[in-house]
mmCIF file of C-alpha atoms and ligand atoms in Angstrom:
data_model
loop_
_atom_site.group_PDB
_atom_site.id
_atom_site.type_symbol
_atom_site.label_atom_id
_atom_site.label_comp_id
_atom_site.label_asym_id
_atom_site.label_seq_id
_atom_site.Cartn_x
_atom_site.Cartn_y
_atom_site.Cartn_z
ATOM 1 C CA MET A 290 23.906 -7.648 -3.341
ATOM 2 C CA PRO A 291 21.097 -5.386 -4.080
ATOM 3 C CA GLN A 292 22.066 -2.776 -6.648
ATOM 4 C CA MET A 293 20.297 0.279 -8.039
ATOM 5 C CA ARG A 294 21.174 1.607 -11.369
ATOM 6 C CA LYS A 295 19.903 4.906 -12.683
ATOM 7 C CA ASN A 296 18.607 5.253 -16.163
ATOM 8 C CA PRO A 297 20.387 8.177 -18.052
ATOM 9 C CA LEU A 298 17.744 8.855 -20.438
ATOM 10 C CA THR A 299 15.046 8.832 -17.831
ATOM 11 C CA GLY A 300 16.834 9.818 -14.469
ATOM 12 C CA LYS A 301 14.796 6.797 -13.059
ATOM 13 C CA TRP A 302 16.079 4.463 -10.709
ATOM 14 C CA VAL A 303 15.618 0.618 -10.979
ATOM 15 C CA ILE A 304 16.475 -1.909 -8.649
ATOM 16 C CA LEU A 305 18.554 -5.198 -9.334
ATOM 17 C CA ALA A 306 17.773 -7.769 -6.758
ATOM 18 C CA PRO A 307 18.782 -11.335 -8.275
ATOM 19 C CA GLU A 308 18.331 -12.662 -4.749
ATOM 20 C CA ARG A 309 14.974 -12.593 -5.090
ATOM 21 C CA ALA A 310 15.226 -14.875 -8.111
ATOM 22 C CA HIS A 311 15.351 -17.562 -5.380
ATOM 23 C CA ARG A 312 12.408 -16.772 -3.461
ATOM 24 C CA PRO A 313 10.371 -19.583 -3.031
ATOM 25 C CA GLU A 314 6.922 -19.397 -5.385
ATOM 26 C CA SER A 315 4.383 -20.969 -2.334
ATOM 27 C CA HIS A 316 3.054 -23.862 -4.091
ATOM 28 C CA LEU A 317 -0.374 -23.599 -2.090
ATOM 29 C CA PRO A 318 -3.314 -22.682 -4.122
ATOM 30 C CA HIS A 319 -4.803 -19.157 -3.811
ATOM 31 C CA TYR A 320 -7.982 -19.646 -3.012
ATOM 32 C CA HIS A 321 -8.868 -21.932 -0.016
ATOM 33 C CA PRO A 322 -12.370 -21.168 0.343
ATOM 34 C CA HIS A 323 -12.201 -21.947 4.217
ATOM 35 C CA VAL A 324 -8.906 -23.145 5.597
ATOM 36 C CA GLU A 325 -8.169 -21.735 8.824
ATOM 37 C CA HIS A 326 -4.973 -22.905 9.530
ATOM 38 C CA HIS A 327 -2.314 -24.794 6.812
ATOM 39 C CA ILE A 328 0.353 -26.744 8.185
ATOM 40 C CA GLU A 329 2.826 -25.639 5.506
ATOM 41 C CA CYS A 330 2.104 -22.208 5.199
ATOM 42 C CA HIS A 331 4.925 -20.064 6.690
ATOM 43 C CA PHE A 332 2.563 -17.328 7.575
ATOM 44 C CA CYS A 333 0.133 -19.547 9.684
ATOM 45 C CA TYR A 334 0.210 -20.154 13.651
ATOM 46 C CA GLY A 335 2.848 -22.843 14.586
ATOM 47 C CA ASN A 336 5.419 -21.892 12.009
ATOM 48 C CA GLU A 337 6.839 -18.727 13.603
ATOM 49 C CA GLN A 338 9.982 -19.976 14.305
ATOM 50 C CA ILE A 339 10.461 -20.364 10.227
ATOM 51 C CA THR A 340 9.931 -16.786 9.316
ATOM 52 C CA PRO A 341 12.575 -13.738 10.173
ATOM 53 C CA PRO A 342 11.829 -12.668 14.003
ATOM 54 C CA GLU A 343 8.900 -10.205 14.542
ATOM 55 C CA VAL A 344 9.584 -6.765 14.714
ATOM 56 C CA LEU A 345 5.824 -5.983 16.173
ATOM 57 C CA VAL A 346 3.055 -8.200 17.201
ATOM 58 C CA TYR A 347 -0.165 -7.361 18.607
ATOM 59 C CA GLY A 348 -2.388 -9.877 20.670
ATOM 60 C CA ARG A 349 0.172 -12.472 22.203
ATOM 61 C CA GLN A 350 -0.057 -12.144 25.793
ATOM 62 C CA GLU A 351 2.910 -13.266 27.737
ATOM 63 C CA ALA A 352 3.895 -16.096 25.721
ATOM 64 C CA LEU A 353 7.433 -16.160 24.009
ATOM 65 C CA PRO A 354 8.096 -14.133 21.014
ATOM 66 C CA ASN A 355 7.652 -15.922 17.649
ATOM 67 C CA SER A 356 5.278 -18.541 19.200
ATOM 68 C CA PRO A 357 1.513 -18.810 18.259
ATOM 69 C CA GLY A 358 -1.242 -16.607 20.193
ATOM 70 C CA TRP A 359 -1.086 -13.497 18.076
ATOM 71 C CA GLU A 360 -3.443 -11.529 15.801
ATOM 72 C CA LEU A 361 -1.125 -9.680 13.724
ATOM 73 C CA ARG A 362 2.638 -10.019 13.067
ATOM 74 C CA VAL A 363 5.208 -7.726 11.403
ATOM 75 C CA ILE A 364 8.589 -9.715 10.456
ATOM 76 C CA SER A 365 11.784 -8.420 8.145
ATOM 77 C CA ASN A 366 11.219 -9.543 4.619
ATOM 78 C CA LYS A 367 13.138 -12.607 4.197
ATOM 79 C CA PHE A 368 13.924 -11.883 0.371
ATOM 80 C CA PRO A 369 14.077 -8.198 0.349
ATOM 81 C CA ALA A 370 14.779 -6.122 -2.982
ATOM 82 C CA VAL A 371 16.809 -3.888 -0.591
ATOM 83 C CA ASP A 372 18.269 -4.224 2.550
ATOM 84 C CA MET A 373 20.315 -2.004 5.333
ATOM 85 C CA GLU A 374 23.805 -3.947 4.751
ATOM 86 C CA LYS A 375 25.347 -1.157 3.407
ATOM 87 C CA HIS A 376 24.704 2.670 2.803
ATOM 88 C CA PHE A 377 22.994 4.361 -0.620
ATOM 89 C CA SER A 378 26.138 6.192 -1.911
ATOM 90 C CA VAL A 379 25.993 7.041 -5.585
ATOM 91 C CA SER A 380 28.992 6.042 -7.812
ATOM 92 C CA CYS A 381 29.575 5.795 -11.266
ATOM 93 C CA ASN A 382 31.725 3.965 -13.973
ATOM 94 C CA ASN A 383 31.163 6.673 -16.423
ATOM 95 C CA SER A 384 28.480 9.225 -17.315
ATOM 96 C CA MET A 385 26.235 6.466 -18.466
ATOM 97 C CA GLU A 386 26.715 3.779 -15.755
ATOM 98 C CA VAL A 387 25.462 5.222 -12.335
ATOM 99 C CA TYR A 388 24.583 2.938 -9.345
ATOM 100 C CA SER A 389 24.437 2.514 -5.569
ATOM 101 C CA TYR A 390 23.936 -0.152 -3.155
ATOM 102 C CA ALA A 391 20.261 -0.839 -2.881
ATOM 103 C CA GLU A 392 20.063 0.388 0.787
ATOM 104 C CA GLY A 393 16.252 0.197 2.370
ATOM 105 C CA LYS A 394 14.141 -1.680 4.751
ATOM 106 C CA SER A 395 11.445 -4.102 3.823
ATOM 107 C CA GLU A 396 8.829 -5.478 5.951
ATOM 108 C CA VAL A 397 5.846 -7.990 5.838
ATOM 109 C CA ILE A 398 2.665 -7.589 7.920
ATOM 110 C CA ILE A 399 1.040 -10.731 8.377
ATOM 111 C CA GLU A 400 -2.596 -9.266 8.968
ATOM 112 C CA THR A 401 -4.312 -12.259 10.388
ATOM 113 C CA PRO A 402 -3.571 -15.534 11.778
ATOM 114 C CA HIS A 403 -6.232 -16.861 9.864
ATOM 115 C CA HIS A 404 -5.000 -18.878 6.454
ATOM 116 C CA SER A 405 -7.764 -17.882 3.950
ATOM 117 C CA LYS A 406 -9.293 -14.857 5.283
ATOM 118 C CA ASN A 407 -9.844 -12.227 2.808
ATOM 119 C CA MET A 408 -9.297 -8.323 3.684
ATOM 120 C CA ALA A 409 -13.039 -7.655 2.573
ATOM 121 C CA HIS A 410 -14.035 -10.161 5.480
ATOM 122 C CA TYR A 411 -11.760 -8.900 8.336
ATOM 123 C CA SER A 412 -13.668 -7.658 11.327
ATOM 124 C CA LEU A 413 -13.388 -3.816 12.074
ATOM 125 C CA LYS A 414 -11.174 -4.662 15.009
ATOM 126 C CA GLN A 415 -9.004 -6.714 12.984
ATOM 127 C CA LEU A 416 -8.755 -3.655 10.337
ATOM 128 C CA GLU A 417 -7.697 -1.470 12.954
ATOM 129 C CA LEU A 418 -4.850 -3.619 13.939
ATOM 130 C CA VAL A 419 -3.700 -3.520 10.235
ATOM 131 C CA LEU A 420 -4.179 0.112 10.221
ATOM 132 C CA ASN A 421 -2.923 0.616 13.542
ATOM 133 C CA SER A 422 0.300 -1.463 12.517
ATOM 134 C CA TYR A 423 0.923 0.582 9.000
ATOM 135 C CA LYS A 424 1.281 3.528 11.207
ATOM 136 C CA GLU A 425 3.654 2.200 13.793
ATOM 137 C CA ARG A 426 6.125 0.617 11.608
ATOM 138 C CA TYR A 427 5.806 3.764 9.098
ATOM 139 C CA ILE A 428 7.105 5.998 11.800
ATOM 140 C CA ALA A 429 9.653 3.644 12.806
ATOM 141 C CA ILE A 430 11.110 3.181 9.567
ATOM 142 C CA SER A 431 10.832 6.710 8.544
ATOM 143 C CA ASN A 432 13.055 7.436 11.510
ATOM 144 C CA GLU A 433 15.718 5.095 10.170
ATOM 145 C CA LYS A 434 19.013 6.850 9.026
ATOM 146 C CA HIS A 435 19.095 7.554 5.335
ATOM 147 C CA ILE A 436 15.337 6.594 4.691
ATOM 148 C CA LYS A 437 13.787 9.347 2.466
ATOM 149 C CA SER A 438 10.436 7.643 1.804
ATOM 150 C CA VAL A 439 8.217 4.932 2.946
ATOM 151 C CA LEU A 440 5.664 2.758 0.919
ATOM 152 C CA ILE A 441 3.031 0.583 2.199
ATOM 153 C CA PHE A 442 1.166 -1.679 -0.174
ATOM 154 C CA LYS A 443 -0.478 -4.838 -0.672
ATOM 155 C CA ASN A 444 -0.973 -7.232 -3.434
ATOM 156 C CA GLN A 445 -3.767 -9.286 -3.556
ATOM 157 C CA GLY A 446 -3.859 -12.336 -5.749
ATOM 158 C CA LYS A 447 -1.307 -13.974 -7.512
ATOM 159 C CA SER A 448 -1.537 -12.180 -10.642
ATOM 160 C CA ALA A 449 -1.302 -8.986 -8.566
ATOM 161 C CA GLY A 450 2.102 -10.193 -7.332
ATOM 162 C CA ALA A 451 1.386 -11.845 -4.073
ATOM 163 C CA SER A 452 3.619 -15.068 -3.881
ATOM 164 C CA ILE A 453 2.084 -16.097 -0.637
ATOM 165 C CA SER A 454 -1.741 -16.411 -0.738
ATOM 166 C CA HIS A 455 -2.241 -15.602 3.167
ATOM 167 C CA SER A 456 -2.992 -12.296 3.395
ATOM 168 C CA HIS A 457 -0.439 -9.774 4.040
ATOM 169 C CA SER A 458 0.897 -6.165 3.200
ATOM 170 C CA GLN A 459 4.265 -5.054 2.869
ATOM 171 C CA ILE A 460 6.231 -1.822 3.998
ATOM 172 C CA ILE A 461 9.295 -0.817 2.080
ATOM 173 C CA GLY A 462 11.546 2.408 3.155
ATOM 174 C CA LEU A 463 13.669 3.735 0.194
ATOM 175 C CA PRO A 464 16.579 6.166 0.316
ATOM 176 C CA ILE A 465 15.128 8.029 -2.623
ATOM 177 C CA LEU A 466 11.994 9.901 -3.550
ATOM 178 C CA PRO A 467 10.172 7.521 -5.930
ATOM 179 C CA PRO A 468 9.462 9.056 -8.952
ATOM 180 C CA LEU A 469 5.551 8.897 -8.665
ATOM 181 C CA LEU A 470 5.317 10.430 -5.124
ATOM 182 C CA GLU A 471 8.108 12.966 -6.420
ATOM 183 C CA GLN A 472 5.554 14.086 -9.266
ATOM 184 C CA GLU A 473 2.731 14.386 -6.878
ATOM 185 C CA LEU A 474 4.442 16.540 -4.335
ATOM 186 C CA LEU A 475 5.791 18.810 -7.246
ATOM 187 C CA LEU A 476 2.234 19.233 -8.736
ATOM 188 C CA SER A 477 0.474 19.879 -4.992
ATOM 189 C CA LYS A 478 3.172 22.151 -4.627
ATOM 190 C CA ASN A 479 2.793 24.227 -7.568
ATOM 191 C CA HIS A 480 -1.005 24.012 -7.246
ATOM 192 C CA TYR A 481 -0.354 25.395 -3.563
ATOM 193 C CA LYS A 482 1.907 28.491 -4.746
ATOM 194 C CA GLU A 483 -0.608 29.368 -7.375
ATOM 195 C CA LYS A 484 -3.959 29.248 -5.752
ATOM 196 C CA ASN A 485 -2.999 28.801 -1.881
ATOM 197 C CA THR A 486 -5.397 25.743 -1.804
ATOM 198 C CA CYS A 487 -4.419 21.916 -1.434
ATOM 199 C CA ILE A 488 -5.320 20.512 -4.651
ATOM 200 C CA TYR A 489 -6.755 17.123 -2.988
ATOM 201 C CA CYS A 490 -8.939 19.051 -0.909
ATOM 202 C CA ASP A 491 -10.166 20.986 -4.038
ATOM 203 C CA MET A 492 -10.666 17.474 -5.683
ATOM 204 C CA ILE A 493 -12.691 16.323 -2.997
ATOM 205 C CA ALA A 494 -14.941 19.375 -2.672
ATOM 206 C CA LEU A 495 -15.237 18.918 -6.331
ATOM 207 C CA GLU A 496 -16.390 15.050 -5.838
ATOM 208 C CA LEU A 497 -18.619 16.229 -3.272
ATOM 209 C CA LYS A 498 -20.606 18.141 -5.485
ATOM 210 C CA GLU A 499 -20.562 16.001 -8.686
ATOM 211 C CA LYS A 500 -21.299 13.229 -6.263
ATOM 212 C CA SER A 501 -21.134 10.787 -9.562
ATOM 213 C CA ARG A 502 -17.713 9.194 -8.979
ATOM 214 C CA ILE A 503 -18.120 8.858 -5.094
ATOM 215 C CA VAL A 504 -18.401 5.143 -3.889
ATOM 216 C CA PHE A 505 -18.435 5.735 0.132
ATOM 217 C CA GLU A 506 -18.157 8.501 2.687
ATOM 218 C CA ASN A 507 -18.536 8.636 6.369
ATOM 219 C CA ASP A 508 -17.488 11.592 8.878
ATOM 220 C CA LYS A 509 -13.943 11.911 8.203
ATOM 221 C CA PHE A 510 -13.112 10.062 5.068
ATOM 222 C CA ILE A 511 -14.193 9.866 1.437
ATOM 223 C CA SER A 512 -13.629 7.269 -1.209
ATOM 224 C CA PHE A 513 -14.159 7.986 -4.827
ATOM 225 C CA MET A 514 -12.885 6.985 -8.483
ATOM 226 C CA PRO A 515 -10.515 9.686 -9.845
ATOM 227 C CA TYR A 516 -11.683 11.414 -13.004
ATOM 228 C CA ALA A 517 -8.729 10.393 -14.873
ATOM 229 C CA ALA A 518 -8.763 6.728 -13.500
ATOM 230 C CA LYS A 519 -6.145 4.670 -15.213
ATOM 231 C CA ALA A 520 -7.838 1.270 -14.767
ATOM 232 C CA PRO A 521 -11.097 0.413 -14.339
ATOM 233 C CA PHE A 522 -12.448 0.526 -10.964
ATOM 234 C CA GLU A 523 -9.723 2.234 -9.873
ATOM 235 C CA THR A 524 -10.455 3.626 -6.406
ATOM 236 C CA TRP A 525 -9.148 5.941 -3.817
ATOM 237 C CA ILE A 526 -9.565 6.696 -0.238
ATOM 238 C CA LEU A 527 -8.428 10.326 1.294
ATOM 239 C CA PRO A 528 -9.314 11.828 4.665
ATOM 240 C CA LYS A 529 -11.720 14.573 3.979
ATOM 241 C CA PHE A 530 -9.805 16.780 6.512
ATOM 242 C CA HIS A 531 -6.455 17.992 5.350
ATOM 243 C CA SER A 532 -3.620 16.189 6.338
ATOM 244 C CA ASP A 533 -0.451 15.326 4.570
ATOM 245 C CA SER A 534 0.689 12.010 6.380
ATOM 246 C CA PHE A 535 -0.584 8.994 7.485
ATOM 247 C CA GLU A 536 1.496 8.729 10.463
ATOM 248 C CA LYS A 537 -0.525 11.703 11.912
ATOM 249 C CA LEU A 538 -3.706 9.495 12.393
ATOM 250 C CA THR A 539 -5.523 9.411 15.828
ATOM 251 C CA ASP A 540 -6.706 6.408 17.343
ATOM 252 C CA SER A 541 -10.660 7.782 16.433
ATOM 253 C CA GLN A 542 -9.601 8.458 12.960
ATOM 254 C CA ILE A 543 -8.260 4.861 12.773
ATOM 255 C CA LYS A 544 -11.480 3.296 13.773
ATOM 256 C CA ASN A 545 -13.559 5.605 10.995
ATOM 257 C CA LEU A 546 -10.575 4.653 8.411
ATOM 258 C CA ALA A 547 -11.284 1.048 9.203
ATOM 259 C CA GLU A 548 -14.908 1.286 8.226
ATOM 260 C CA ILE A 549 -14.533 3.020 5.110
ATOM 261 C CA TRP A 550 -11.625 0.461 4.371
ATOM 262 C CA LYS A 551 -13.807 -2.289 4.698
ATOM 263 C CA VAL A 552 -16.838 -1.079 2.879
ATOM 264 C CA VAL A 553 -14.645 -0.159 -0.219
ATOM 265 C CA LEU A 554 -12.866 -3.447 -0.306
ATOM 266 C CA TYR A 555 -16.040 -5.530 0.238
ATOM 267 C CA LYS A 556 -17.707 -3.772 -2.195
ATOM 268 C CA LEU A 557 -14.630 -4.171 -4.701
ATOM 269 C CA HIS A 558 -14.732 -7.935 -3.767
ATOM 270 C CA GLU A 559 -18.004 -8.503 -4.327
ATOM 271 C CA GLY A 560 -18.605 -6.221 -7.590
ATOM 272 C CA LEU A 561 -15.380 -7.748 -9.040
ATOM 273 C CA ASP A 562 -15.798 -11.275 -7.893
ATOM 274 C CA ASN A 563 -12.622 -11.435 -5.766
ATOM 275 C CA ALA A 564 -10.403 -9.824 -8.750
ATOM 276 C CA PRO A 565 -6.932 -9.367 -7.501
ATOM 277 C CA TYR A 566 -5.751 -6.142 -6.562
ATOM 278 C CA ASN A 567 -2.759 -3.815 -5.455
ATOM 279 C CA TYR A 568 -3.166 -0.791 -2.955
ATOM 280 C CA PHE A 569 -0.558 1.667 -1.668
ATOM 281 C CA ILE A 570 -0.469 4.535 0.666
ATOM 282 C CA HIS A 571 1.111 7.897 -0.868
ATOM 283 C CA THR A 572 2.022 9.976 2.200
ATOM 284 C CA SER A 573 4.331 12.658 2.964
ATOM 285 C CA PRO A 574 8.132 11.756 2.724
ATOM 286 C CA ALA A 575 9.874 11.682 5.928
ATOM 287 C CA TYR A 576 12.345 14.536 5.762
ATOM 288 C CA GLU A 577 10.302 17.276 3.788
ATOM 289 C CA ASN A 578 7.745 19.450 5.489
ATOM 290 C CA THR A 579 4.645 19.096 3.228
ATOM 291 C CA GLU A 580 1.901 20.228 5.855
ATOM 292 C CA ASN A 581 0.609 23.098 3.560
ATOM 293 C CA TYR A 582 0.385 21.256 0.424
ATOM 294 C CA TYR A 583 0.086 17.804 0.313
ATOM 295 C CA HIS A 584 -2.489 15.171 1.246
ATOM 296 C CA TRP A 585 -2.190 11.358 2.058
ATOM 297 C CA HIS A 586 -4.363 8.856 0.238
ATOM 298 C CA VAL A 587 -4.884 5.426 -0.901
ATOM 299 C CA GLU A 588 -4.901 4.326 -4.204
ATOM 300 C CA ILE A 589 -6.647 0.769 -5.082
ATOM 301 C CA ILE A 590 -6.082 -0.442 -8.290
ATOM 302 C CA PRO A 591 -8.000 -3.766 -9.363
ATOM 303 C CA ARG A 592 -6.179 -5.881 -11.838
ATOM 304 C CA THR A 593 -9.098 -6.636 -14.274
ATOM 305 C CA THR A 594 -6.951 -5.889 -17.316
ATOM 306 C CA THR A 595 -2.839 -6.001 -18.244
ATOM 307 C CA PRO A 596 -0.936 -3.010 -19.254
ATOM 308 C CA ALA A 597 0.268 -3.899 -22.374
ATOM 309 C CA GLY A 598 2.814 -2.682 -25.483
ATOM 310 C CA PHE A 599 0.878 0.774 -25.686
ATOM 311 C CA GLU A 600 0.916 1.395 -22.281
ATOM 312 C CA LEU A 601 4.477 0.365 -21.667
ATOM 313 C CA GLY A 602 5.556 2.295 -24.986
ATOM 314 C CA THR A 603 3.506 5.646 -24.237
ATOM 315 C CA GLY A 604 3.180 5.736 -20.308
ATOM 316 C CA ILE A 605 -0.443 6.531 -21.408
ATOM 317 C CA PHE A 606 -3.049 4.197 -19.784
ATOM 318 C CA ILE A 607 -6.127 3.023 -21.722
ATOM 319 C CA ASN A 608 -9.069 2.386 -19.204
ATOM 320 C CA ILE A 609 -11.963 0.405 -21.145
ATOM 321 C CA SER A 610 -14.530 1.771 -18.753
ATOM 322 C CA THR A 611 -15.507 5.214 -17.079
ATOM 323 C CA PRO A 612 -15.383 6.159 -13.340
ATOM 324 C CA GLU A 613 -18.794 7.399 -13.234
ATOM 325 C CA GLU A 614 -20.445 4.101 -14.336
ATOM 326 C CA ASN A 615 -18.273 2.163 -12.163
ATOM 327 C CA ALA A 616 -18.604 4.114 -9.056
ATOM 328 C CA LYS A 617 -22.515 3.561 -9.572
ATOM 329 C CA ILE A 618 -21.649 0.068 -9.567
ATOM 330 C CA LEU A 619 -20.475 0.022 -6.448
ATOM 331 C CA ARG A 620 -22.765 2.454 -4.791
ATOM 332 C CA GLU A 621 -25.378 -0.334 -5.463
ATOM 333 C CA ILE A 622 -23.679 -3.253 -3.922
ATOM 334 C CA GLU A 623 -25.338 -3.780 -0.503
ATOM 335 C CA ILE A 624 -22.949 -4.359 2.776
ATOM 336 C CA LYS A 625 -24.106 -7.805 4.055
HETATM 337 ZN ZN1 ZN B 554 -1.406 -19.303 6.112
HETATM 338 ZN ZN1 ZN B 555 -5.753 18.879 1.735
HETATM 339 ZN ZN1 ZN B 556 -0.989 9.194 -5.103
#
C-alpha cells in the first residue's frame, strides 16, 4: 500500500510506492519514426480491454466503451503512486516517524491513437482535445473529497521518465499542497500584499518590455524563458490576462492556447533535436481562493543536462546557458 512519510528535517512528504517497482517497463523502442499502430502497445487501438476502463473519451461515436474509434482516452493509472482505497490521515510512531496512507487520484491521458506521433506534430484540433481533457479531468479530480491540489504533467522521452513511448500525459490529485506550489502561492501572496499587483502579471509586463526572453506570443498567451531559468531552454507559457486557474479557460481561450502550445513545442522539438522534456501546469489549489494573487502557468523543462551532486546537495541549479541566448535561438526557428 502506498504510504506518505514526512521528513522531520525539511517538513516535506515523500511517497513510498513499492508496488510501482512491478510496473512493466515497456520493451518497445522509444523512437519509432512512423508507426501508426503497434500491436503490443497497451495505448494503441485494439488493446482498450487491457488498460483500466476509461473515465473520459473523445471521438468515439456510439460504439461500446473501451473499444477502438476514439481520438483521446483518459484511464486510471494501472500502477499509481497514490490511490483512493484509504484516506489521508496523519499518524505517528513517535515525533520522527510521521506517516499517512498515500491517498490520491492518478490518471493517464492517452493523447492520440497514433502510436509514434510526437506532440510537436499534433494538429491544432488534437491539441485542443488534449487541453480540453486536462480541464475536464482537473475539474473532476479537484472536486473529489480530500483532494487539495492537482498536478497535470507530461514526461516525454525515456530519460524524462516516460515508461511507455506512446504519447501520454498524467494527472495526479493529492491530499496535500506540494512544496513548489506552496512556495509560489506564498511568494505571490506576499507580493500582492505589498504591491497590490499579481507578480506574474508584473513579470509578463517586464518580459513584453524587454523582449529578449520571449519565445512566442499570440492574442491571449505569451511564452518566455524565465529570467532565472533553472535549466537550458526552460520555457513557460502563461495567459496574458490575469487568471489563477486553468479550469477557468473558455473554449476560445483553449483554441488560442493550443496555437501557442504547438508553436513552442515545435520550436523546442526542432531546436533541441527531439530532446526529452517534462512539463507541468501550476494552477490554483482546489480549496483556496487565490483569485487576486495567483496566475496559472505551464513550465516546460527540456532534459538536456542532468541535475547532479551539486544540485542535490544545495537545491541550487547550474544552468550552462542563458535564457536570452536560448530564446533567440527558438525565435529564429521557422514553423513548417
Ligand atoms: Zn501505441
Ligand atoms: Zn496575474
Ligand atoms: Zn510554477
